[in-house]
Structure formats: structure tokens, C-alpha cells
PDB file of C-alpha atoms in Angstrom:
ATOM      1  CA  UNK A  16     -16.803   8.044  -2.044  1.00  0.00           C
ATOM      2  CA  UNK A  17     -16.320  11.684  -3.127  1.00  0.00           C
ATOM      3  CA  UNK A  18     -14.906  12.922  -6.409  1.00  0.00           C
ATOM      4  CA  UNK A  19     -11.111  13.670  -6.707  1.00  0.00           C
ATOM      5  CA  UNK A  20     -10.159  17.120  -7.984  1.00  0.00           C
ATOM      6  CA  UNK A  21      -7.274  18.569  -9.756  1.00  0.00           C
ATOM      7  CA  UNK A  22      -6.550  22.129 -10.967  1.00  0.00           C
ATOM      8  CA  UNK A  23      -6.142  22.575 -14.714  1.00  0.00           C
ATOM      9  CA  UNK A  24      -3.796  25.158 -16.114  1.00  0.00           C
ATOM     10  CA  UNK A  25      -3.262  24.024 -19.739  1.00  0.00           C
ATOM     11  CA  UNK A  26      -6.988  24.214 -20.508  1.00  0.00           C
ATOM     12  CA  UNK A  27      -6.964  20.515 -21.558  1.00  0.00           C
ATOM     13  CA  UNK A  28      -9.326  18.172 -19.798  1.00  0.00           C
ATOM     14  CA  UNK A  29      -8.090  16.137 -16.929  1.00  0.00           C
ATOM     15  CA  UNK A  30      -8.381  12.271 -17.128  1.00  0.00           C
ATOM     16  CA  UNK A  31      -8.377   9.995 -14.182  1.00  0.00           C
ATOM     17  CA  UNK A  32      -7.138   6.370 -14.146  1.00  0.00           C
ATOM     18  CA  UNK A  33      -6.205   3.537 -11.828  1.00  0.00           C
ATOM     19  CA  UNK A  34      -4.485   0.192 -12.169  1.00  0.00           C
ATOM     20  CA  UNK A  35      -5.580  -0.737  -8.533  1.00  0.00           C
ATOM     21  CA  UNK A  36      -8.074  -3.656  -8.210  1.00  0.00           C
ATOM     22  CA  UNK A  37      -9.237  -2.300  -4.896  1.00  0.00           C
ATOM     23  CA  UNK A  38     -11.069   0.786  -6.641  1.00  0.00           C
ATOM     24  CA  UNK A  39     -12.379   2.127  -9.792  1.00  0.00           C
ATOM     25  CA  UNK A  40     -12.385   5.718 -10.921  1.00  0.00           C
ATOM     26  CA  UNK A  41     -14.744   7.520 -13.554  1.00  0.00           C
ATOM     27  CA  UNK A  42     -13.816  10.136 -16.041  1.00  0.00           C
ATOM     28  CA  UNK A  43     -15.313  12.739 -13.592  1.00  0.00           C
ATOM     29  CA  UNK A  44     -13.082  11.353 -10.876  1.00  0.00           C
ATOM     30  CA  UNK A  45     -15.517   9.661  -8.790  1.00  0.00           C
ATOM     31  CA  UNK A  46     -13.905   6.737  -6.838  1.00  0.00           C
ATOM     32  CA  UNK A  47     -15.694   3.532  -5.899  1.00  0.00           C
ATOM     33  CA  UNK A  48     -14.068   1.209  -3.363  1.00  0.00           C
ATOM     34  CA  UNK A  49     -14.129  -2.439  -4.215  1.00  0.00           C
ATOM     35  CA  UNK A  50     -11.679  -4.072  -1.668  1.00  0.00           C
ATOM     36  CA  UNK A  51     -10.904  -2.819   1.770  1.00  0.00           C
ATOM     37  CA  UNK A  52      -7.272  -2.267   2.817  1.00  0.00           C
ATOM     38  CA  UNK A  53      -4.598   0.213   3.681  1.00  0.00           C
ATOM     39  CA  UNK A  54      -3.201   2.287   0.940  1.00  0.00           C
ATOM     40  CA  UNK A  55      -4.613  -0.076  -1.720  1.00  0.00           C
ATOM     41  CA  UNK A  56      -6.025   2.436  -4.100  1.00  0.00           C
ATOM     42  CA  UNK A  57      -3.833   4.525  -6.395  1.00  0.00           C
ATOM     43  CA  UNK A  58      -5.419   7.159  -8.721  1.00  0.00           C
ATOM     44  CA  UNK A  59      -3.484   9.036 -11.398  1.00  0.00           C
ATOM     45  CA  UNK A  60      -4.687  12.379 -12.829  1.00  0.00           C
ATOM     46  CA  UNK A  61      -3.356  13.309 -16.224  1.00  0.00           C
ATOM     47  CA  UNK A  62      -3.556  16.458 -18.207  1.00  0.00           C
ATOM     48  CA  UNK A  63      -2.413  16.629 -21.746  1.00  0.00           C
ATOM     49  CA  UNK A  64       0.124  19.439 -22.596  1.00  0.00           C
ATOM     50  CA  UNK A  65       0.004  22.279 -25.225  1.00  0.00           C
ATOM     51  CA  UNK A  66       2.374  24.808 -26.740  1.00  0.00           C
ATOM     52  CA  UNK A  67       2.829  26.347 -23.193  1.00  0.00           C
ATOM     53  CA  UNK A  68       2.652  23.447 -20.837  1.00  0.00           C
ATOM     54  CA  UNK A  69       4.150  19.956 -20.594  1.00  0.00           C
ATOM     55  CA  UNK A  70       1.877  16.817 -19.729  1.00  0.00           C
ATOM     56  CA  UNK A  71       1.138  17.030 -16.081  1.00  0.00           C
ATOM     57  CA  UNK A  72       0.440  14.080 -13.925  1.00  0.00           C
ATOM     58  CA  UNK A  73      -0.378  13.646 -10.171  1.00  0.00           C
ATOM     59  CA  UNK A  74      -0.922  10.402  -8.162  1.00  0.00           C
ATOM     60  CA  UNK A  75      -2.691   9.885  -5.016  1.00  0.00           C
ATOM     61  CA  UNK A  76      -2.642   6.688  -2.876  1.00  0.00           C
ATOM     62  CA  UNK A  77      -5.194   6.048  -0.170  1.00  0.00           C
ATOM     63  CA  UNK A  78      -6.976   3.263   1.817  1.00  0.00           C
ATOM     64  CA  UNK A  79     -10.470   1.768   1.187  1.00  0.00           C
ATOM     65  CA  UNK A  80     -12.212   1.464   4.513  1.00  0.00           C
ATOM     66  CA  UNK A  81     -14.520  -1.433   5.403  1.00  0.00           C
ATOM     67  CA  UNK A  82     -18.153  -0.932   4.884  1.00  0.00           C
ATOM     68  CA  UNK A  83     -20.491  -0.856   7.960  1.00  0.00           C
ATOM     69  CA  UNK A  84     -22.821  -3.692   8.528  1.00  0.00           C
ATOM     70  CA  UNK A  85     -26.244  -3.056  10.096  1.00  0.00           C
ATOM     71  CA  UNK A  86     -28.093  -5.941  11.898  1.00  0.00           C
ATOM     72  CA  UNK A  87     -31.745  -5.431  13.053  1.00  0.00           C
ATOM     73  CA  UNK A  88     -33.678  -7.685  15.341  1.00  0.00           C
ATOM     74  CA  UNK A  89     -37.380  -8.684  14.827  1.00  0.00           C
ATOM     75  CA  UNK A  90     -40.037  -8.351  17.438  1.00  0.00           C
ATOM     76  CA  UNK A  91     -38.766  -9.522  20.784  1.00  0.00           C
ATOM     77  CA  UNK A  92     -40.381 -12.801  21.988  1.00  0.00           C
ATOM     78  CA  UNK A  93     -42.432 -13.055  25.194  1.00  0.00           C
ATOM     79  CA  UNK A  94     -40.672 -15.945  27.206  1.00  0.00           C
ATOM     80  CA  UNK A  95     -41.869 -17.275  30.730  1.00  0.00           C
ATOM     81  CA  UNK A  96     -39.426 -18.957  33.084  1.00  0.00           C
ATOM     82  CA  UNK A  97     -38.808 -22.441  31.685  1.00  0.00           C
ATOM     83  CA  UNK A  98     -40.361 -21.433  28.312  1.00  0.00           C
ATOM     84  CA  UNK A  99     -38.743 -20.854  25.180  1.00  0.00           C
ATOM     85  CA  UNK A 100     -38.848 -18.354  22.256  1.00  0.00           C
ATOM     86  CA  UNK A 101     -36.808 -17.329  19.430  1.00  0.00           C
ATOM     87  CA  UNK A 102     -35.200 -14.240  18.062  1.00  0.00           C
ATOM     88  CA  UNK A 103     -34.301 -13.237  14.453  1.00  0.00           C
ATOM     89  CA  UNK A 104     -31.813 -10.798  13.221  1.00  0.00           C
ATOM     90  CA  UNK A 105     -31.522  -9.647   9.640  1.00  0.00           C
ATOM     91  CA  UNK A 106     -28.704  -7.850   7.967  1.00  0.00           C
ATOM     92  CA  UNK A 107     -29.243  -4.679   5.969  1.00  0.00           C
ATOM     93  CA  UNK A 108     -25.812  -5.589   4.376  1.00  0.00           C
ATOM     94  CA  UNK A 109     -26.802  -8.875   2.505  1.00  0.00           C
ATOM     95  CA  UNK A 110     -23.811  -8.535   0.243  1.00  0.00           C
ATOM     96  CA  UNK A 111     -21.460  -9.096   3.073  1.00  0.00           C
ATOM     97  CA  UNK A 112     -21.751 -12.934   2.895  1.00  0.00           C
ATOM     98  CA  UNK A 113     -21.413 -13.087   6.585  1.00  0.00           C
ATOM     99  CA  UNK A 114     -23.376 -15.266   8.773  1.00  0.00           C
ATOM    100  CA  UNK A 115     -25.343 -13.816  11.549  1.00  0.00           C
ATOM    101  CA  UNK A 116     -24.515 -15.640  15.019  1.00  0.00           C
ATOM    102  CA  UNK A 117     -26.088 -15.254  18.347  1.00  0.00           C
ATOM    103  CA  UNK A 118     -24.824 -15.099  21.792  1.00  0.00           C
ATOM    104  CA  UNK A 119     -25.760 -13.720  25.289  1.00  0.00           C
ATOM    105  CA  UNK A 120     -23.875 -12.320  28.308  1.00  0.00           C
ATOM    106  CA  UNK A 121     -26.981 -12.563  30.387  1.00  0.00           C
ATOM    107  CA  UNK A 122     -27.405 -15.232  33.213  1.00  0.00           C
ATOM    108  CA  UNK A 123     -31.202 -14.690  32.894  1.00  0.00           C
ATOM    109  CA  UNK A 124     -31.443 -16.567  29.655  1.00  0.00           C
ATOM    110  CA  UNK A 125     -29.525 -18.669  27.052  1.00  0.00           C
ATOM    111  CA  UNK A 126     -29.323 -18.617  23.295  1.00  0.00           C
ATOM    112  CA  UNK A 127     -28.401 -21.194  20.642  1.00  0.00           C
ATOM    113  CA  UNK A 128     -26.315 -20.344  17.588  1.00  0.00           C
ATOM    114  CA  UNK A 129     -29.438 -20.515  15.557  1.00  0.00           C
ATOM    115  CA  UNK A 130     -31.259 -17.872  17.589  1.00  0.00           C
TER     116      UNK A 130
END
């Protein structure tokens, strides 16, 4: 995700923090999504005050979107009428923990759940 930003006016550094378990934020304001959901990440920016300015804070709440999954098929089998072959798909998103399942809408062939 992109870095958040705030405009300093006291000259003091801005610190970023979150109490949300759905995201984390670095001291540079770079947010990392951990759990998807609507309005589940709240970041607070704080700037210490000085003789001229009071302490300043700003809060921003936003959602963490779901990550895309990418599946890739291997080489297509050559199958004759009445014959069998198998297909195999792999996930480029192995951390999803989701199983790959197979199905077809074609009447020219059938597929089992195992591929």
C-alpha cells in the first residue's frame, strides 16, 4: 500500500500509529494490510507541539481490500474421444490457503474435482 502523509507545521516529526489488527504502519507512514474488511484500519498521525503550536493529531480510517489470486494452468492435455487426460492448475498465491477446484460448463468433456 502507499505511504500516508501529513503536513507538518511545528517542525517536529510526525509519528504514525495504529491499534488496528487489520493493518500495520511504519514510522514513515507505510501501511501494510493484514486482514481484509470494510473500514477496518485506522491510522493516527501525531505531531508533538512546541512553544507556538499545540500537539496535533489526525486520524484516517479505511478498508483493506482482498488480495487478488492468480491461477495458472499447465500444458493442455491431448485427449481423444473416449480417452482421458488430466489438467493441473497452480496458484501464484500459495499463502491464500484456498484449495484449487475444477469444473466445466462444456458438454464436450467432463472433469473431476481432482482435475
